[in-house]
XYZ file of N, CA and C in Angstrom:
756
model
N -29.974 110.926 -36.385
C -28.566 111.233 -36.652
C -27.913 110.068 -37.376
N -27.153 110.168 -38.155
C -26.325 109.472 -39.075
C -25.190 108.741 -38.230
N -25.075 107.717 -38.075
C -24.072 106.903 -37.707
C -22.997 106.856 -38.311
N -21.640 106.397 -38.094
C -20.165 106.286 -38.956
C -19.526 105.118 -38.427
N -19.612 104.357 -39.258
C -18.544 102.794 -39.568
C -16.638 102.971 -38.794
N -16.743 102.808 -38.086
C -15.040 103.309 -37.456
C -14.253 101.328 -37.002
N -13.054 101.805 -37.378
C -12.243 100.691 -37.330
C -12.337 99.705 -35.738
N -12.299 98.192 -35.975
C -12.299 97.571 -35.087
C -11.740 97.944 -33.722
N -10.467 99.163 -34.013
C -9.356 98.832 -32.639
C -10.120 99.714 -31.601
N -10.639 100.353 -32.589
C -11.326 102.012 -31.580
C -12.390 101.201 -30.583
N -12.460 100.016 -30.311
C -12.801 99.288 -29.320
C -12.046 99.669 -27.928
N -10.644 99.398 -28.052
C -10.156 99.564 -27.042
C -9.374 101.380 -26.991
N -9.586 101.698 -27.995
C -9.457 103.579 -27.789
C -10.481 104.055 -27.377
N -11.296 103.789 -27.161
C -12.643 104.255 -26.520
C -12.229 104.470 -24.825
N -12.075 103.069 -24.741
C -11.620 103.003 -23.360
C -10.432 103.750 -22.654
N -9.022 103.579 -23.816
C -8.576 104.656 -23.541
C -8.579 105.840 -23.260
N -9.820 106.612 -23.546
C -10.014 107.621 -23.524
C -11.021 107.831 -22.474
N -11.740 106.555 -22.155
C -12.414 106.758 -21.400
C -11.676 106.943 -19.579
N -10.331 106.084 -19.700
C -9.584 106.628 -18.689
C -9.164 107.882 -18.284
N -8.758 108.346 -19.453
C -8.455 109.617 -19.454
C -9.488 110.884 -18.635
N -10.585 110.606 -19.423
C -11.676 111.377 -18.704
C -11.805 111.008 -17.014
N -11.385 109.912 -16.683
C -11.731 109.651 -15.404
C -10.480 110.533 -14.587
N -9.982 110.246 -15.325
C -8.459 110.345 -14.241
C -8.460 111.904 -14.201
N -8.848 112.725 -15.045
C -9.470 114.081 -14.599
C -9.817 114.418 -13.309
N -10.743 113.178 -12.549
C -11.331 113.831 -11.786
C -11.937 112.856 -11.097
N -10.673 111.871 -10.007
C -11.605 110.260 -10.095
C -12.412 110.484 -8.515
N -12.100 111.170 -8.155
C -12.726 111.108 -6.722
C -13.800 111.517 -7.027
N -14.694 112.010 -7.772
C -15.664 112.796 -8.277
C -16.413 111.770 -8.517
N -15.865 111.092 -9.332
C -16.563 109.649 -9.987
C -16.743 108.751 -9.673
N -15.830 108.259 -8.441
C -16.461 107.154 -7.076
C -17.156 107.103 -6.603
N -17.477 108.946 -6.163
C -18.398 109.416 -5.624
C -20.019 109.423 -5.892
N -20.081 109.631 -7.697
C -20.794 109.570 -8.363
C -21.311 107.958 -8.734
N -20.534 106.873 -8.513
C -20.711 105.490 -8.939
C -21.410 105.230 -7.410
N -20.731 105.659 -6.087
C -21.924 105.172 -4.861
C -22.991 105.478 -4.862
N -23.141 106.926 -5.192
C -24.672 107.493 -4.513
C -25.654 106.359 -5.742
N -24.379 106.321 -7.404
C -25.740 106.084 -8.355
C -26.185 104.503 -7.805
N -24.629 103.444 -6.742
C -25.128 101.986 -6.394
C -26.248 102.392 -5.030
N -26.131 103.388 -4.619
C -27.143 103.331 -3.263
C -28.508 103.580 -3.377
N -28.684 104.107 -4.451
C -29.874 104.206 -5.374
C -31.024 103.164 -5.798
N -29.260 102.489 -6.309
C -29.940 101.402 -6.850
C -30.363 100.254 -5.562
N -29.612 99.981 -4.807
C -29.753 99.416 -3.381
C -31.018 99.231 -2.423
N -31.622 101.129 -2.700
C -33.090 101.166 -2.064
C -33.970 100.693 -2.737
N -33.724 101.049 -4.186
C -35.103 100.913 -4.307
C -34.932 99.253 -4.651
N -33.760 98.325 -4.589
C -33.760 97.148 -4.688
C -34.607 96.237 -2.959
N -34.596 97.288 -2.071
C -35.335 96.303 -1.104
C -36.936 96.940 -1.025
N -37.543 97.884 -2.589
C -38.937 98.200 -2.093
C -39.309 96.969 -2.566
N -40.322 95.926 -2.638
C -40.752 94.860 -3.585
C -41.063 95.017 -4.653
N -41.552 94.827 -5.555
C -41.543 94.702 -7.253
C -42.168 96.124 -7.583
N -42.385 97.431 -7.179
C -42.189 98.548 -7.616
C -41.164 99.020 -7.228
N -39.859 98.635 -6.626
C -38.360 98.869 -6.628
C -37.925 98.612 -7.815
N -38.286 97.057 -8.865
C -37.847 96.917 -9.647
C -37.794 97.490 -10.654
N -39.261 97.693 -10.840
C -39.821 98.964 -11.790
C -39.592 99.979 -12.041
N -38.911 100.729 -10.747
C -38.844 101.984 -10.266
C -37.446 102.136 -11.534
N -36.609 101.066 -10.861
C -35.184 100.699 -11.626
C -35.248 101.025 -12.883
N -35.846 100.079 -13.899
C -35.992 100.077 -15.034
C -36.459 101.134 -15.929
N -37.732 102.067 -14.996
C -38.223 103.463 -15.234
C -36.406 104.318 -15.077
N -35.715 104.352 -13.970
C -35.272 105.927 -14.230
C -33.543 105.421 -14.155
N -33.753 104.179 -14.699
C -31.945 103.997 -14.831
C -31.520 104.599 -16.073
N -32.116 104.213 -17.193
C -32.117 106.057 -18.276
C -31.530 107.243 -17.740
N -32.332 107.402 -16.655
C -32.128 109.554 -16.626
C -31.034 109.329 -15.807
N -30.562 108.016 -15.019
C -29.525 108.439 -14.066
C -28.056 107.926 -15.296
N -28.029 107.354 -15.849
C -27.251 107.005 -16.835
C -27.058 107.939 -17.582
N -28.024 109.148 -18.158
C -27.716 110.121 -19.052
C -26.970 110.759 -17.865
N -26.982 111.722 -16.672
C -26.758 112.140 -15.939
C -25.104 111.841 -15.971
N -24.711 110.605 -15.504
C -23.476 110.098 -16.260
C -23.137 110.869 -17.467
N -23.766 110.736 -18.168
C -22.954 110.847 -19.511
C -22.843 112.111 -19.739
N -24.141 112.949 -19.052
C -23.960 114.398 -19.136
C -22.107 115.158 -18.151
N -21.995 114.093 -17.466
C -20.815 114.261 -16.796
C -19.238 114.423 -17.385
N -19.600 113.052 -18.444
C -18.428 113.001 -19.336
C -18.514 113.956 -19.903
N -19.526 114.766 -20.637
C -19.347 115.722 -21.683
C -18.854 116.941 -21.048
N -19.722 116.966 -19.759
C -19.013 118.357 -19.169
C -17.539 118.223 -19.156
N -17.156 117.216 -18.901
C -15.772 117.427 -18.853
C -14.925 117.377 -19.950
N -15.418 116.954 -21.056
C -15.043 117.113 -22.436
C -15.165 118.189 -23.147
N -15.811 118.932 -22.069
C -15.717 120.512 -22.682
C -14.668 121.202 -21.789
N -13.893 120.622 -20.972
C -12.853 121.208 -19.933
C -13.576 121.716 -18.889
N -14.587 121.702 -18.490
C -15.214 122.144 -17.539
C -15.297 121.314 -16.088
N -15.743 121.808 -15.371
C -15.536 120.861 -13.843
C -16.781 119.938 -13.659
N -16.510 118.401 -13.481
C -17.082 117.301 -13.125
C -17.963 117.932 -11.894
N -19.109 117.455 -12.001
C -19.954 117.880 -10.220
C -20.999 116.851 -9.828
N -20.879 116.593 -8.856
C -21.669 115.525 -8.614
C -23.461 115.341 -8.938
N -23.860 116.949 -8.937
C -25.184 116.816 -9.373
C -24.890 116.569 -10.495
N -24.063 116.418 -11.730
C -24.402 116.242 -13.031
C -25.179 114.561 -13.132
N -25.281 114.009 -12.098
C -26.013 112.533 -11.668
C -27.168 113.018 -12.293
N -27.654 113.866 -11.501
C -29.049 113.755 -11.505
C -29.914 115.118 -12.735
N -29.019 115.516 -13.698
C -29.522 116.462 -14.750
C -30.219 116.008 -15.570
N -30.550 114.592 -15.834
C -31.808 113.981 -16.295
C -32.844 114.092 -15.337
N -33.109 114.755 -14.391
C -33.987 114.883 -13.652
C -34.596 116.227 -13.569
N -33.413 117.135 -13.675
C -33.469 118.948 -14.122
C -34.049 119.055 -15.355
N -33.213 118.525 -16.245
C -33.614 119.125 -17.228
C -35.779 118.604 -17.996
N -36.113 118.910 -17.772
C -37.466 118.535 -18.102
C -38.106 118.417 -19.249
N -37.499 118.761 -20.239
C -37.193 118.435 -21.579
C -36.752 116.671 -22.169
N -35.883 116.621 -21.404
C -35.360 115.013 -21.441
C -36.186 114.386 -20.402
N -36.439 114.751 -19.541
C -36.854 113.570 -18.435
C -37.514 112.610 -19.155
N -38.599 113.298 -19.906
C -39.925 112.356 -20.407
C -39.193 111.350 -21.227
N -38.522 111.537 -22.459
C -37.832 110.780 -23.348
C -37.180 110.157 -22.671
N -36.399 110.176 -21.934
C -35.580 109.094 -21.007
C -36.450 107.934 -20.028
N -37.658 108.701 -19.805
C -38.394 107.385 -19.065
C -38.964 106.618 -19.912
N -39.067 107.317 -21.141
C -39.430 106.436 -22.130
C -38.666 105.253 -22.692
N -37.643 105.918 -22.806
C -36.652 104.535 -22.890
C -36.345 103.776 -21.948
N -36.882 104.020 -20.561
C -37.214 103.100 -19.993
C -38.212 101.862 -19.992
N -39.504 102.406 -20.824
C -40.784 102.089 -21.005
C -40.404 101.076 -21.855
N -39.336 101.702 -22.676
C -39.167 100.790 -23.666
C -38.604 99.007 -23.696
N -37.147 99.532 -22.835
C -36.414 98.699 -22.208
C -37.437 97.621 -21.508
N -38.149 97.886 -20.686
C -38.911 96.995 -19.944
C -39.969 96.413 -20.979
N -40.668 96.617 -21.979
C -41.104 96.286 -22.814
C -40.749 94.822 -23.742
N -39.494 95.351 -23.614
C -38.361 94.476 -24.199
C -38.525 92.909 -22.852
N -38.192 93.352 -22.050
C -38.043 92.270 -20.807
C -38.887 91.749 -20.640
N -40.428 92.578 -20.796
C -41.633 91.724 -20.869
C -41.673 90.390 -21.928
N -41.616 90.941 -23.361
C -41.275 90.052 -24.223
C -40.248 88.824 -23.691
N -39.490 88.758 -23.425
C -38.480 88.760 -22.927
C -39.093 87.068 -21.768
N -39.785 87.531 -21.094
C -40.223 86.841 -19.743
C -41.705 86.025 -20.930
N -42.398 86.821 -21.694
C -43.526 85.994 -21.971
C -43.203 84.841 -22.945
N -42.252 85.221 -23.767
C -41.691 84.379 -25.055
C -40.951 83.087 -23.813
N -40.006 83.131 -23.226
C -40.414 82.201 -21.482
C -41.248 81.378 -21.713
N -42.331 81.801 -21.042
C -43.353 81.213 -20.635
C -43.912 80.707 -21.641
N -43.938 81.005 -22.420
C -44.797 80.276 -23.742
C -43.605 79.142 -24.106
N -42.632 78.962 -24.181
C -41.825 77.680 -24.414
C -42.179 76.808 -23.368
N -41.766 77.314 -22.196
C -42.485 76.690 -20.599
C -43.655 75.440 -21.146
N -44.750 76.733 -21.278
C -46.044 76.157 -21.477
C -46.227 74.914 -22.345
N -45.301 75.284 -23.786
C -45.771 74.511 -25.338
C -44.782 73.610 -24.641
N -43.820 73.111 -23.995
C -43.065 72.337 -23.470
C -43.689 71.012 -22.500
N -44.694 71.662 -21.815
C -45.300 70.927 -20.803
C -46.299 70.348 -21.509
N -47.013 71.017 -22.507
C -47.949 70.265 -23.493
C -47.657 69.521 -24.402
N -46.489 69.788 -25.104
C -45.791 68.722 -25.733
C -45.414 67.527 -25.296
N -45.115 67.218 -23.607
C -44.413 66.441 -22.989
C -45.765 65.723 -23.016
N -47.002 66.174 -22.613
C -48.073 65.248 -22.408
C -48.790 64.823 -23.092
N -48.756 65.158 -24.506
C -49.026 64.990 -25.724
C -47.958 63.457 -26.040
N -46.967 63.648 -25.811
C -45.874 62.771 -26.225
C -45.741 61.506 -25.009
N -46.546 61.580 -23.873
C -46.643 60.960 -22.722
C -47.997 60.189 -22.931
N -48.749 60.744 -23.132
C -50.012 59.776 -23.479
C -49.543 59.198 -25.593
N -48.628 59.024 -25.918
C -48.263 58.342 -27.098
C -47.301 57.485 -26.946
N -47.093 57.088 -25.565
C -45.679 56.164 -25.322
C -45.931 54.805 -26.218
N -47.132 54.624 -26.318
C -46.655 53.314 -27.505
C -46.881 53.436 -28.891
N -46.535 54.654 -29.425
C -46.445 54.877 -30.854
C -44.844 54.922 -30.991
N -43.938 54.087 -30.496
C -42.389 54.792 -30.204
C -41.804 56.044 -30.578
N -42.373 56.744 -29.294
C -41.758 57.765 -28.544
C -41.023 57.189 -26.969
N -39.937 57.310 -27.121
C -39.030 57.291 -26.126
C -38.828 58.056 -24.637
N -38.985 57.731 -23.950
C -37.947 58.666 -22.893
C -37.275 60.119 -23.282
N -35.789 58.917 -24.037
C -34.902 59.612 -24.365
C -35.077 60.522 -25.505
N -36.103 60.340 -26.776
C -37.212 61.366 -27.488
C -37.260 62.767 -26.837
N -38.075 62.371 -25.894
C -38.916 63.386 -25.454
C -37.527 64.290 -24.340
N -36.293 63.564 -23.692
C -35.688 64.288 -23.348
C -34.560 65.557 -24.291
N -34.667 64.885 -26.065
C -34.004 65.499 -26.866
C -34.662 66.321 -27.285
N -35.707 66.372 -26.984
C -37.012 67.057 -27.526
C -37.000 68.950 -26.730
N -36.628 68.826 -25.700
C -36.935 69.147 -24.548
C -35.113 69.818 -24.612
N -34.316 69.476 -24.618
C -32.773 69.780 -24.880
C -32.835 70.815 -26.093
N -33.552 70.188 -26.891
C -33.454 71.759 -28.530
C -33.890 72.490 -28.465
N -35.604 72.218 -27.647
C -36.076 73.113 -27.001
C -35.412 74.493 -26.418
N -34.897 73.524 -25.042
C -34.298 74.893 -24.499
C -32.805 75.618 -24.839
N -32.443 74.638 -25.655
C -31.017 75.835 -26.738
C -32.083 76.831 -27.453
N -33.104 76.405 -28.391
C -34.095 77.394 -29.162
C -34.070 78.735 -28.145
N -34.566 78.671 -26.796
C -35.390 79.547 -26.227
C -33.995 80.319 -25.577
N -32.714 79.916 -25.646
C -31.897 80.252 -25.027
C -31.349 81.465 -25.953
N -31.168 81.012 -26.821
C -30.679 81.732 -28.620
C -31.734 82.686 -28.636
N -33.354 82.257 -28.996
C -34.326 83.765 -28.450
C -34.493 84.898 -27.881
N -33.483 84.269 -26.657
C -33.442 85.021 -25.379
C -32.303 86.142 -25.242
N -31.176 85.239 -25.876
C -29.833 86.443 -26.012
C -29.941 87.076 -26.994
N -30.542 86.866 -28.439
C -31.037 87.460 -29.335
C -32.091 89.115 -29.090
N -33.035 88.858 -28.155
C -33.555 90.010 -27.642
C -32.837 91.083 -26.961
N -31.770 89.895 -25.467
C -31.483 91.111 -24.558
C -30.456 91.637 -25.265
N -29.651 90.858 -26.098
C -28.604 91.992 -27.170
C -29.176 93.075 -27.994
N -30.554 92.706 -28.612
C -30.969 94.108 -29.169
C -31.332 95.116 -28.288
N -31.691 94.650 -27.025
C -32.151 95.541 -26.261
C -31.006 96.724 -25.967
N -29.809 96.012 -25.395
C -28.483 96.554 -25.348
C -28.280 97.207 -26.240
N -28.372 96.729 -27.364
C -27.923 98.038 -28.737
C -29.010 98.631 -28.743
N -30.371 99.044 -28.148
C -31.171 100.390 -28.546
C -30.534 101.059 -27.391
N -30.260 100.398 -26.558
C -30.256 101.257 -25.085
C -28.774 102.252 -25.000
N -27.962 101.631 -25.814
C -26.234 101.950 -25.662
C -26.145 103.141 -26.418
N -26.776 103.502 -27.194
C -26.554 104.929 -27.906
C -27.527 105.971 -27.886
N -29.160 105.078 -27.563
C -30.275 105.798 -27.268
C -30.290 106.847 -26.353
N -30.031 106.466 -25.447
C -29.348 107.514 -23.901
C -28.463 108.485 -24.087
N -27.275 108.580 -24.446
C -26.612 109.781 -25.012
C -27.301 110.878 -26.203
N -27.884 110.240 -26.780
C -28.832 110.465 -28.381
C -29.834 110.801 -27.685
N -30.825 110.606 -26.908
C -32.360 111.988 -25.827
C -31.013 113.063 -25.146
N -30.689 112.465 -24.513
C -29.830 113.317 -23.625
C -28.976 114.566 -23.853
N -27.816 114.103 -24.956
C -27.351 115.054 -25.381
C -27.323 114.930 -27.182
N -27.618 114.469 -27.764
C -28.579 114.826 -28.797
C -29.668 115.223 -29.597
N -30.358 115.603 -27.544
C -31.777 115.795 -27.755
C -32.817 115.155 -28.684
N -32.566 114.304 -28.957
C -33.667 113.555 -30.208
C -34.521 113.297 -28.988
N -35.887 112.452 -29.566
C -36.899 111.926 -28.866
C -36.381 110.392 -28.803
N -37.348 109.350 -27.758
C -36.776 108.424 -27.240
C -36.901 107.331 -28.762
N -38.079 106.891 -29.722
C -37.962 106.159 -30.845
C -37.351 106.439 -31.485
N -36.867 107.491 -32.436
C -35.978 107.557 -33.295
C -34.475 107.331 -32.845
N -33.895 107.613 -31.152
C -32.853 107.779 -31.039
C -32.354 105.850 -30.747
N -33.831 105.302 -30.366
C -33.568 103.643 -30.190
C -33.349 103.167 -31.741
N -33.881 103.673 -32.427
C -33.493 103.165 -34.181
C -32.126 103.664 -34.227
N -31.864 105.007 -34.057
C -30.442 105.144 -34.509
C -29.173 104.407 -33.601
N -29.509 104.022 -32.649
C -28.839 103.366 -31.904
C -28.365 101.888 -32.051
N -29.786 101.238 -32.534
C -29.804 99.838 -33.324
C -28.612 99.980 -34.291
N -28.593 100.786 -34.999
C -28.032 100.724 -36.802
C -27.003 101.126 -36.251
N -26.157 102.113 -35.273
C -24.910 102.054 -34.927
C -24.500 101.069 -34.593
N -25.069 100.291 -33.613
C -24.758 99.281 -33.291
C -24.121 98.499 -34.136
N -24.913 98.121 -35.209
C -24.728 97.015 -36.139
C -23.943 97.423 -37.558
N -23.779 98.572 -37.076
C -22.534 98.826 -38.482
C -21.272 98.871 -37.534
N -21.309 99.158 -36.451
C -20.173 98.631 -35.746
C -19.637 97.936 -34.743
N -20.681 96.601 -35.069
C -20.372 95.477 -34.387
C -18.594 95.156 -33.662
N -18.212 95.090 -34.927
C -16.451 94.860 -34.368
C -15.988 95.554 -33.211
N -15.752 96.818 -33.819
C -15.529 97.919 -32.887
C -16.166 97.499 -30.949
N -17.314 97.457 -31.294
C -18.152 97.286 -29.675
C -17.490 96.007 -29.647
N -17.529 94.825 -30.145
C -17.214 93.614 -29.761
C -15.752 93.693 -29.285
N -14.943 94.470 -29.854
C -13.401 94.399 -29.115
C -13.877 95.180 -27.837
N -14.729 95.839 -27.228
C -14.713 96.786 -26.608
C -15.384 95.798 -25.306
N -16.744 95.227 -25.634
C -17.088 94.303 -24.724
C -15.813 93.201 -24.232
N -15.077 92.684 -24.954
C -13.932 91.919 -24.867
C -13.054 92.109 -23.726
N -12.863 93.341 -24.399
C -11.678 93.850 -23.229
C -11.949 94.593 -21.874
N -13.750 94.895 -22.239
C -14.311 95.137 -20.609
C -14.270 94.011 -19.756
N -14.477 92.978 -20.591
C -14.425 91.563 -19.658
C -13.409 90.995 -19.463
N -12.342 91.763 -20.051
C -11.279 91.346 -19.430
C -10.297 91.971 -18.304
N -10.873 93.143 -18.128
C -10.629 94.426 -17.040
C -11.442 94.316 -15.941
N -12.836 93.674 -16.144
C -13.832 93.524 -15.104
C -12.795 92.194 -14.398
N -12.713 91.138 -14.967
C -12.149 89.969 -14.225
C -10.821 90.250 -13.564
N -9.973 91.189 -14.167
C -8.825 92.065 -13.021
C -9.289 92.536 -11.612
N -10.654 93.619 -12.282
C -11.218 94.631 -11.112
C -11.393 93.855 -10.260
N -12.505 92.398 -10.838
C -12.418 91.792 -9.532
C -11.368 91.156 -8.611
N -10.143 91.020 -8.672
C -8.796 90.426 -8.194
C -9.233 91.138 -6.454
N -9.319 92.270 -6.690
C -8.970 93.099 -5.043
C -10.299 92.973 -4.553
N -11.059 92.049 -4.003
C -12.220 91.880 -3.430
C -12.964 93.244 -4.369
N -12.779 93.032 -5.689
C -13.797 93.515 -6.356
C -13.933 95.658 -6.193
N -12.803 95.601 -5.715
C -12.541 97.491 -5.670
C -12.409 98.324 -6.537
N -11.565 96.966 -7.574
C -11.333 97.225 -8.833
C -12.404 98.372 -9.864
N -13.449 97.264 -9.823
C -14.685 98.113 -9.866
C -15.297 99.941 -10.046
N -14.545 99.851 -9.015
C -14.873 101.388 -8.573
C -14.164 102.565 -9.519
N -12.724 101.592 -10.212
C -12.586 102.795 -11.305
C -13.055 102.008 -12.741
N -13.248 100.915 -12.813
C -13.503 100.360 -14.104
C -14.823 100.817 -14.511
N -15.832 100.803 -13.500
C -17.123 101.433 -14.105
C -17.052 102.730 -14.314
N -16.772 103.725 -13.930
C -16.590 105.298 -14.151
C -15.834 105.279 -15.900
N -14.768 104.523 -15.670
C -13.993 104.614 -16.816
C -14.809 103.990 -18.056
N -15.251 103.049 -17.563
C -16.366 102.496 -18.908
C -17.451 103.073 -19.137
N -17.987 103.685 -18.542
C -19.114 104.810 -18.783
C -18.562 105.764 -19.384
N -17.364 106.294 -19.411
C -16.949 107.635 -19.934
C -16.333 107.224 -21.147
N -15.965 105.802 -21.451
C -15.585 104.891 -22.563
C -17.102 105.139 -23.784
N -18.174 104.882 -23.227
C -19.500 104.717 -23.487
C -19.440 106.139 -24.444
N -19.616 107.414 -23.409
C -19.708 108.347 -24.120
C -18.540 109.040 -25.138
N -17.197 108.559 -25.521
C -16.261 108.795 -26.020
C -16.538 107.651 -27.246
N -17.254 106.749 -27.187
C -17.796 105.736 -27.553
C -19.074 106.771 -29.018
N -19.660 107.184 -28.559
C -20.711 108.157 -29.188
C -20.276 109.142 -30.021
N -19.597 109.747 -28.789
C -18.675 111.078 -30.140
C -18.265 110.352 -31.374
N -17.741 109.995 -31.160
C -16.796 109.081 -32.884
C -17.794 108.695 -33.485
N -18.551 107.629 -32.837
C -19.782 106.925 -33.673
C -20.519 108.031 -34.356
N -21.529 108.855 -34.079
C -22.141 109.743 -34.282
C -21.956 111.359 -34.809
N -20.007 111.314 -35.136
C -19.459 112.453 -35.684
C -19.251 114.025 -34.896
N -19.322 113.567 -33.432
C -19.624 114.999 -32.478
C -18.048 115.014 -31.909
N -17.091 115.763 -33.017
C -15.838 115.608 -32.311
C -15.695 116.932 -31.385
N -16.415 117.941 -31.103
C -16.342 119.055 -30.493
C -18.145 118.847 -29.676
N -17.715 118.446 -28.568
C -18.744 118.658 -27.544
C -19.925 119.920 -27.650
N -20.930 119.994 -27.634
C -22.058 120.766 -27.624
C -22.459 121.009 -26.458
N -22.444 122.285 -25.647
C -22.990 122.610 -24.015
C -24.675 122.312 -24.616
N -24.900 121.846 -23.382
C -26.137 121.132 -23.078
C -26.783 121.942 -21.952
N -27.929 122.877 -22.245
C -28.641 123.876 -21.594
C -30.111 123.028 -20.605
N -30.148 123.588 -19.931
C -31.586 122.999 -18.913
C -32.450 123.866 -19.828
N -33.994 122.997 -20.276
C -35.007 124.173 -20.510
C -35.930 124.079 -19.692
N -36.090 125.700 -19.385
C -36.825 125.843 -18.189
C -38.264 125.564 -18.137
């Protein structure tokens, strides 16, 4: 699908609108933000196939979300199973775990590119430790070791931001664009990056609503995420040209 270049402010009209959708129907959506944190909760105390588990099906529960917003963007009634219609529909499931597959893919990279600075770090140091009298310094080898880890730091946000931009449009795009999970992570990239501004006012002012939410021992929360998820998918329509919602069928 073809992406569309839209003005910086629609950063924070997104959100606007993403209130809107909430306030439809917020008890619905509290409701829908616990079961999706209690979820996340269990399988956070299985040991490292909890984590996995996470990364596999936070996709289908995220489309599920988004399948929520749309229902209601078609005037129709919010329901709490719309959580779990990445799970019904069997058509998407697969593509959505895929973009899970993917995502974690990413993190692998992610953790090995790590370790390999780690590594070339510790070998460098001893390389540069058995040369202490060719003047190499201490303080050398501690500047050495300082650029180092800005390099690996810049690497690092460099990835998990692309990751973020396949993941932020990819999910709506299997879900309710039905595409498959690679092409919809490419088209997601290139939205991204033709409308950097736009998202960047949008991240901005989430972080500046999140640091409110948190004021009330963090309760705040409870409508800021609903509302930013439905921001997300109001977020898509515009980007992607879908100003009239499309019902989204289970195939059997």
């Amino acid at each position: 699908m073809n992406a569309m270049r839209v003005d910086a402010g629609r950063g924070w009209g997104w959100i606007t609108e993403g209130w809107r959708l909430f306030a439809r129907a917020p008890g619905v959506w509290i409701v829908i933000l616990l079961i999706y944190l209690g979820i996340n909760m269990m399988l956070s105390l299985i040991p490292l196939i909890g984590g996995l588990a996470y990364l596999l099906l936070s996709p289908v529960l995220t489309a599920g979300i988004l399948y929520g917003a749309n229902t209601q963007a078609q005037g129709e009634t919010l329901e709490i199973s719309c959580l779990f219609r990445g799970f019904q529909d069997q058509g998407r499931m697969g593509p959505l775990v895929m973009l899970g597959l993917i995502s974690l893919a990413g993190y692998v990279l992610m953790g090995l590119i790590a370790v390999g600075f780690i590594a070339g770090g510790i070998v460098t140091s001893g390389i540069a430790l058995d040369n202490l009298e060719q003047d190499i310094t201490p303080e050398m080898i501690e500047g050495l070791f300082g650029v180092g880890f800005m390099v690996l730091m810049l690497v690092e946000l460099t990835l998990w931001a692309v990751i973020m931009m396949a993941m932020l449009y990819a999910i709506p795009l299997v879900m309710l664009g039905r595409q498959d999970a690679w092409p919809a992570v490419q088209d997601s990239i290139a939205a991204c990056w033709i409308n950097m501004l736009p998202l960047l006012v949008f991240g901005l002012m989430g972080l500046v609503l999140a640091m409110i939410a948190a004021i009330p021992f963090g309760l705040g929360f409870l409508i800021l995420w609903p509302v930013m998820a439905c921001a997300v998918y109001a977020s898509y329509r515009e980007v992607f040209a879908e100003p009239t919602p499309t019902r989204v069928t289970l195939r059997k």
